[in-house]
Amino acid sequence: MGNLGYGFSPTHPGELLKEEIEYRKLSQISLAKQMGVSYTVLNDILNQRRPLTANTAMLFEASLGINADLLMRMQLKYNMQIVRQDKSLARRLAEIRKLSAVY
């Protein structure tokens, strides 16, 4: 994905979390149990198939000590990157801007 004016390409927080879990040699199964989430939910976040929520960010913060605000900012930037690549939304926004210019 392109950098879209950020100067870098935003990263899904799951990528950072997965690297941290691997660095600490933690089991995803045991971490999921500790956090009180299913293995599938944890694995989907770590493999960037599921977005991080405020709740799961807080659970990761409690379990790993990684700031939940940082994780949520990463998710927001990642989400905005994905949305900006949506061509049909871009056309719709252009039309709205054109109509708004009339007011």
Backbone as CSV, one residue per row, in Angstrom:
resi,resn,N_x,N_y,N_z,CA_x,CA_y,CA_z,C_x,C_y,C_z
1,MET,0.839,-1.181,0.000,0.000,0.000,0.000,0.879,1.237,0.000
2,GLY,0.400,2.305,-0.617,1.181,3.522,-0.716,1.201,4.300,0.578
3,ASN,2.033,5.360,0.589,2.162,6.109,1.833,1.111,7.200,1.987
4,LEU,0.421,7.568,0.911,-0.716,8.485,0.968,-0.444,9.777,1.733
5,GLY,0.752,10.308,1.587,1.050,11.587,2.197,1.521,11.511,3.636
6,TYR,1.563,10.330,4.234,2.046,10.208,5.600,3.572,10.242,5.661
7,GLY,4.237,9.936,4.544,5.676,9.787,4.557,6.061,8.353,4.915
8,PHE,5.086,7.558,5.245,5.279,6.146,5.543,3.952,5.447,5.319
9,SER,3.979,4.156,5.290,2.751,3.404,5.114,2.277,2.946,6.491
10,PRO,1.090,3.381,6.939,0.618,2.982,8.264,0.583,1.467,8.429
11,THR,0.874,1.044,9.635,0.961,-0.370,9.978,-0.230,-0.775,10.823
12,HIS,-0.794,-1.917,10.519,-1.848,-2.481,11.360,-1.205,-2.808,12.714
13,PRO,-1.877,-2.480,13.823,-1.276,-2.745,15.133,-0.991,-4.226,15.380
14,GLY,-1.700,-5.103,14.681,-1.446,-6.535,14.824,-0.031,-6.915,14.462
15,GLU,0.549,-6.187,13.495,1.923,-6.480,13.088,2.889,-6.210,14.243
16,LEU,2.741,-5.074,14.896,3.576,-4.729,16.050,3.364,-5.730,17.191
17,LEU,2.108,-6.040,17.463,1.793,-6.961,18.549,2.347,-8.360,18.283
18,LYS,2.238,-8.817,17.042,2.751,-10.146,16.691,4.261,-10.205,16.879
19,GLU,4.962,-9.143,16.451,6.418,-9.101,16.624,6.782,-9.125,18.106
20,GLU,6.042,-8.382,18.922,6.309,-8.339,20.360,6.068,-9.692,21.010
21,ILE,4.991,-10.352,20.631,4.668,-11.667,21.193,5.734,-12.687,20.802
22,GLU,6.180,-12.631,19.545,7.231,-13.548,19.094,8.544,-13.250,19.813
23,TYR,8.874,-11.954,19.981,10.108,-11.560,20.671,10.112,-12.088,22.108
24,ARG,8.955,-12.017,22.761,8.841,-12.485,24.147,8.644,-13.991,24.244
25,LYS,8.554,-14.665,23.092,8.341,-16.111,23.022,7.076,-16.535,23.787
26,LEU,6.015,-15.738,23.618,4.735,-16.046,24.251,3.893,-16.918,23.329
27,SER,3.123,-17.785,23.912,2.180,-18.607,23.164,0.910,-17.795,22.934
28,GLN,0.406,-17.805,21.696,-0.845,-17.108,21.406,-1.998,-17.711,22.206
29,ILE,-1.967,-19.013,22.398,-3.035,-19.684,23.150,-3.038,-19.204,24.603
30,SER,-1.861,-19.161,25.225,-1.815,-18.735,26.628,-2.123,-17.250,26.764
31,LEU,-1.692,-16.437,25.803,-1.996,-15.010,25.855,-3.501,-14.780,25.690
32,ALA,-4.114,-15.504,24.774,-5.566,-15.379,24.575,-6.307,-15.726,25.867
33,LYS,-5.872,-16.793,26.540,-6.503,-17.174,27.811,-6.306,-16.086,28.851
34,GLN,-5.099,-15.555,28.945,-4.796,-14.502,29.917,-5.663,-13.266,29.669
35,MET,-5.862,-12.938,28.396,-6.637,-11.755,28.025,-8.142,-12.006,28.105
36,GLY,-8.545,-13.269,28.096,-9.963,-13.599,28.116,-10.634,-13.441,26.771
37,VAL,-9.875,-13.667,25.698,-10.425,-13.623,24.342,-10.167,-14.974,23.682
38,SER,-10.902,-15.266,22.639,-10.681,-16.533,21.943,-9.366,-16.473,21.162
39,TYR,-8.795,-17.648,20.975,-7.571,-17.744,20.177,-7.806,-17.172,18.786
40,THR,-8.976,-17.445,18.214,-9.298,-16.972,16.863,-9.271,-15.452,16.789
41,VAL,-9.874,-14.782,17.778,-9.873,-13.313,17.799,-8.442,-12.798,17.878
42,LEU,-7.660,-13.341,18.803,-6.269,-12.907,18.957,-5.488,-13.127,17.668
43,ASN,-5.597,-14.319,17.105,-4.861,-14.649,15.890,-5.281,-13.772,14.719
44,ASP,-6.578,-13.485,14.609,-7.066,-12.614,13.528,-6.493,-11.204,13.656
45,ILE,-6.385,-10.689,14.872,-5.795,-9.361,15.068,-4.317,-9.400,14.698
46,LEU,-3.601,-10.390,15.200,-2.164,-10.486,14.943,-1.853,-10.662,13.465
47,ASN,-2.766,-11.286,12.726,-2.554,-11.503,11.292,-3.311,-10.503,10.432
48,GLN,-3.741,-9.419,11.050,-4.321,-8.263,10.367,-5.614,-8.590,9.615
49,ARG,-6.351,-9.573,10.114,-7.639,-9.919,9.514,-8.799,-9.297,10.275
50,ARG,-8.499,-8.707,11.432,-9.529,-8.133,12.288,-8.969,-6.839,12.874
51,PRO,-9.792,-5.795,12.940,-9.291,-4.544,13.531,-9.200,-4.650,15.052
52,LEU,-8.302,-3.885,15.600,-8.186,-3.768,17.042,-9.307,-2.868,17.534
53,THR,-9.956,-3.234,18.624,-10.977,-2.381,19.230,-10.380,-1.722,20.473
54,ALA,-11.079,-0.742,21.007,-10.613,-0.103,22.238,-10.504,-1.140,23.358
55,ASN,-11.462,-2.056,23.417,-11.418,-3.095,24.457,-10.193,-3.986,24.306
56,THR,-9.946,-4.464,23.090,-8.794,-5.354,22.918,-7.487,-4.586,23.099
57,ALA,-7.461,-3.315,22.738,-6.253,-2.500,22.967,-5.955,-2.429,24.462
58,MET,-7.004,-2.248,25.272,-6.821,-2.192,26.725,-6.359,-3.552,27.274
59,LEU,-6.865,-4.633,26.688,-6.437,-5.964,27.118,-4.967,-6.199,26.775
60,PHE,-4.543,-5.763,25.591,-3.127,-5.882,25.219,-2.257,-5.020,26.131
61,GLU,-2.741,-3.827,26.470,-1.978,-2.955,27.365,-1.786,-3.641,28.725
62,ALA,-2.842,-4.225,29.263,-2.747,-4.908,30.556,-1.822,-6.122,30.483
63,SER,-1.862,-6.840,29.369,-1.079,-8.070,29.230,0.375,-7.835,28.838
64,LEU,0.600,-6.865,27.958,1.943,-6.671,27.397,2.595,-5.348,27.777
65,GLY,1.798,-4.431,28.347,2.352,-3.130,28.712,2.540,-2.182,27.538
66,ILE,1.917,-2.501,26.412,1.989,-1.617,25.236,0.815,-0.653,25.310
67,ASN,1.097,0.622,25.244,0.106,1.673,25.422,-1.084,1.503,24.477
68,ALA,-2.290,1.432,25.060,-3.516,1.246,24.274,-3.767,2.427,23.344
69,ASP,-3.441,3.645,23.780,-3.627,4.823,22.920,-2.774,4.716,21.659
70,LEU,-1.533,4.263,21.819,-0.655,4.071,20.661,-1.262,3.057,19.704
71,LEU,-1.738,1.945,20.247,-2.324,0.902,19.400,-3.554,1.419,18.663
72,MET,-4.383,2.196,19.339,-5.590,2.726,18.699,-5.246,3.773,17.637
73,ARG,-4.214,4.577,17.872,-3.786,5.538,16.830,-3.279,4.789,15.599
74,MET,-2.558,3.703,15.825,-2.087,2.885,14.700,-3.277,2.340,13.919
75,GLN,-4.297,1.849,14.633,-5.476,1.296,13.970,-6.201,2.367,13.174
76,LEU,-6.351,3.556,13.757,-7.024,4.654,13.064,-6.291,5.018,11.773
77,LYS,-4.974,5.169,11.851,-4.206,5.518,10.642,-4.302,4.419,9.589
78,TYR,-4.279,3.171,10.039,-4.425,2.052,9.118,-5.809,2.078,8.460
79,ASN,-6.858,2.295,9.273,-8.229,2.360,8.738,-8.357,3.481,7.711
80,MET,-7.799,4.648,8.015,-7.892,5.784,7.095,-7.170,5.481,5.788
81,GLN,-6.065,4.774,5.871,-5.331,4.386,4.665,-6.195,3.491,3.787
82,ILE,-6.845,2.527,4.391,-7.694,1.599,3.636,-8.853,2.364,2.987
83,VAL,-9.502,3.238,3.742,-10.639,4.001,3.227,-10.211,4.910,2.078
84,ARG,-9.045,5.526,2.199,-8.571,6.423,1.138,-8.280,5.690,-0.165
85,GLN,-8.113,4.393,-0.098,-7.853,3.607,-1.310,-9.136,3.119,-1.980
86,ASP,-10.272,3.389,-1.378,-11.559,2.944,-1.898,-11.988,3.887,-3.031
87,LYS,-11.922,3.399,-4.257,-12.205,4.229,-5.440,-13.664,4.687,-5.485
88,SER,-14.607,3.817,-5.105,-16.013,4.216,-5.162,-16.298,5.294,-4.118
89,LEU,-15.672,5.195,-2.961,-15.832,6.237,-1.949,-15.210,7.542,-2.441
90,ALA,-14.070,7.462,-3.107,-13.416,8.664,-3.631,-14.328,9.384,-4.630
91,ARG,-15.004,8.624,-5.493,-15.944,9.229,-6.450,-17.113,9.880,-5.711
92,ARG,-17.620,9.189,-4.715,-18.740,9.720,-3.927,-18.339,11.012,-3.203
93,LEU,-17.154,11.025,-2.623,-16.663,12.221,-1.927,-16.474,13.381,-2.893
94,ALA,-15.968,13.087,-4.087,-15.787,14.136,-5.091,-17.132,14.747,-5.472
95,GLU,-18.145,13.906,-5.615,-19.485,14.391,-5.941,-20.043,15.257,-4.808
96,ILE,-19.859,14.809,-3.580,-20.328,15.582,-2.421,-19.616,16.933,-2.362
97,ARG,-18.311,16.925,-2.600,-17.553,18.189,-2.574,-18.035,19.137,-3.663
98,LYS,-18.354,18.568,-4.841,-18.845,19.389,-5.935,-20.175,20.035,-5.566
99,LEU,-21.061,19.241,-4.971,-22.357,19.776,-4.536,-22.210,20.782,-3.399
100,SER,-21.283,20.522,-2.493,-21.064,21.428,-1.356,-20.499,22.774,-1.806
101,ALA,-19.772,22.787,-2.915,-19.171,24.024,-3.416,-20.255,25.005,-3.863
102,VAL,-21.436,24.503,-4.164,-22.550,25.339,-4.609,-23.097,26.171,-3.448
103,TYR,-23.018,25.629,-2.241,-23.597,26.325,-1.077,-22.803,27.511,-0.683
